[in-house]
Amino acid sequence: MSKVSNRLQAAEKVGAIKNQEKGAEHRDAVKSIYFIWCMWYVDHRI
């Protein structure tokens, strides 16, 4: 278990560094994709 959790923590650290480098652009892209998906879901829910 400890090996797996250590790997996950390391991956989270690397991911956090990459996310900081990408910054607001990455967050805006995720928000826009999520928004588009929500609109599509509402349209096709019927």
Short mmCIF file of N, CA and C in Angstrom, two decimals:
data_model
loop_
_atom_site.label_atom_id
_atom_site.label_comp_id
_atom_site.label_asym_id
_atom_site.label_seq_id
_atom_site.Cartn_x
_atom_site.Cartn_y
_atom_site.Cartn_z
N MET A 1 0.83 -1.21 0.00
CA MET A 1 0.00 0.00 0.00
C MET A 1 0.87 1.26 0.00
N SER A 2 1.94 1.23 0.80
CA SER A 2 2.75 2.44 0.94
C SER A 2 3.42 2.80 -0.39
N LYS A 3 3.84 1.78 -1.15
CA LYS A 3 4.48 2.07 -2.44
C LYS A 3 3.49 2.75 -3.38
N VAL A 4 2.27 2.23 -3.40
CA VAL A 4 1.25 2.81 -4.29
C VAL A 4 0.94 4.24 -3.88
N SER A 5 0.76 4.46 -2.58
CA SER A 5 0.42 5.81 -2.12
C SER A 5 1.57 6.77 -2.38
N ASN A 6 2.81 6.29 -2.23
CA ASN A 6 3.96 7.14 -2.52
C ASN A 6 3.97 7.53 -3.99
N ARG A 7 3.65 6.59 -4.86
CA ARG A 7 3.61 6.89 -6.30
C ARG A 7 2.51 7.91 -6.59
N LEU A 8 1.36 7.73 -5.94
CA LEU A 8 0.26 8.67 -6.16
C LEU A 8 0.65 10.07 -5.70
N GLN A 9 1.29 10.16 -4.55
CA GLN A 9 1.71 11.46 -4.04
C GLN A 9 2.71 12.11 -4.99
N ALA A 10 3.65 11.31 -5.51
CA ALA A 10 4.64 11.84 -6.45
C ALA A 10 3.95 12.33 -7.72
N ALA A 11 2.98 11.55 -8.20
CA ALA A 11 2.26 11.94 -9.41
C ALA A 11 1.47 13.22 -9.17
N GLU A 12 0.89 13.35 -7.97
CA GLU A 12 0.15 14.57 -7.65
C GLU A 12 1.07 15.78 -7.62
N LYS A 13 2.28 15.61 -7.08
CA LYS A 13 3.23 16.71 -7.04
C LYS A 13 3.62 17.13 -8.45
N VAL A 14 3.92 16.15 -9.30
CA VAL A 14 4.28 16.46 -10.69
C VAL A 14 3.12 17.14 -11.40
N GLY A 15 1.91 16.62 -11.17
CA GLY A 15 0.73 17.21 -11.79
C GLY A 15 0.50 18.63 -11.32
N ALA A 16 0.74 18.88 -10.04
CA ALA A 16 0.55 20.23 -9.49
C ALA A 16 1.54 21.19 -10.13
N ILE A 17 2.79 20.75 -10.30
CA ILE A 17 3.80 21.61 -10.93
C ILE A 17 3.39 21.92 -12.37
N LYS A 18 2.95 20.89 -13.10
CA LYS A 18 2.54 21.10 -14.49
C LYS A 18 1.34 22.03 -14.56
N ASN A 19 0.40 21.87 -13.62
CA ASN A 19 -0.78 22.73 -13.62
C ASN A 19 -0.40 24.17 -13.32
N GLN A 20 0.56 24.37 -12.43
CA GLN A 20 1.01 25.73 -12.13
C GLN A 20 1.64 26.36 -13.36
N GLU A 21 2.38 25.55 -14.13
CA GLU A 21 3.02 26.07 -15.34
C GLU A 21 1.96 26.47 -16.36
N LYS A 22 0.93 25.62 -16.50
CA LYS A 22 -0.13 25.93 -17.44
C LYS A 22 -0.95 27.12 -16.96
N GLY A 23 -1.22 27.14 -15.63
CA GLY A 23 -1.89 28.28 -15.04
C GLY A 23 -3.33 28.43 -15.45
N ALA A 24 -3.73 29.69 -15.63
CA ALA A 24 -5.14 30.01 -15.87
C ALA A 24 -5.63 29.46 -17.21
N GLU A 25 -4.74 29.34 -18.19
CA GLU A 25 -5.16 28.84 -19.50
C GLU A 25 -5.77 27.45 -19.36
N HIS A 26 -5.12 26.59 -18.58
CA HIS A 26 -5.60 25.21 -18.40
C HIS A 26 -6.97 25.22 -17.72
N ARG A 27 -7.12 26.02 -16.68
CA ARG A 27 -8.39 26.08 -15.95
C ARG A 27 -9.50 26.59 -16.86
N ASP A 28 -9.22 27.61 -17.65
CA ASP A 28 -10.23 28.15 -18.56
C ASP A 28 -10.65 27.10 -19.57
N ALA A 29 -9.69 26.32 -20.07
CA ALA A 29 -10.01 25.28 -21.04
C ALA A 29 -10.92 24.23 -20.41
N VAL A 30 -10.60 23.84 -19.18
CA VAL A 30 -11.43 22.85 -18.49
C VAL A 30 -12.83 23.40 -18.27
N LYS A 31 -12.91 24.66 -17.85
CA LYS A 31 -14.22 25.28 -17.61
C LYS A 31 -15.04 25.31 -18.90
N SER A 32 -14.42 25.70 -20.01
CA SER A 32 -15.15 25.80 -21.27
C SER A 32 -15.62 24.43 -21.73
N ILE A 33 -14.77 23.41 -21.60
CA ILE A 33 -15.16 22.05 -21.98
C ILE A 33 -16.32 21.58 -21.11
N TYR A 34 -16.23 21.84 -19.81
CA TYR A 34 -17.29 21.43 -18.88
C TYR A 34 -18.59 22.14 -19.22
N PHE A 35 -18.51 23.44 -19.53
CA PHE A 35 -19.69 24.22 -19.87
C PHE A 35 -20.34 23.69 -21.14
N ILE A 36 -19.53 23.41 -22.17
CA ILE A 36 -20.06 22.88 -23.43
C ILE A 36 -20.73 21.54 -23.18
N TRP A 37 -20.09 20.68 -22.36
CA TRP A 37 -20.68 19.37 -22.05
C TRP A 37 -22.00 19.54 -21.34
N CYS A 38 -22.08 20.47 -20.40
CA CYS A 38 -23.33 20.71 -19.67
C CYS A 38 -24.43 21.15 -20.63
N MET A 39 -24.11 22.05 -21.54
CA MET A 39 -25.11 22.53 -22.50
C MET A 39 -25.58 21.37 -23.38
N TRP A 40 -24.64 20.54 -23.85
CA TRP A 40 -25.00 19.39 -24.68
C TRP A 40 -25.89 18.43 -23.90
N TYR A 41 -25.53 18.19 -22.64
CA TYR A 41 -26.30 17.26 -21.81
C TYR A 41 -27.72 17.76 -21.62
N VAL A 42 -27.87 19.05 -21.36
CA VAL A 42 -29.21 19.63 -21.17
C VAL A 42 -30.02 19.49 -22.45
N ASP A 43 -29.38 19.72 -23.60
CA ASP A 43 -30.09 19.65 -24.88
C ASP A 43 -30.54 18.22 -25.19
N HIS A 44 -29.73 17.22 -24.83
CA HIS A 44 -30.00 15.84 -25.23
C HIS A 44 -30.62 15.01 -24.11
N ARG A 45 -30.95 15.65 -23.00
CA ARG A 45 -31.51 14.93 -21.86
C ARG A 45 -32.94 14.47 -22.15
N ILE A 46 -33.62 15.21 -22.99
CA ILE A 46 -35.05 14.94 -23.24
C ILE A 46 -35.23 13.59 -23.93
#
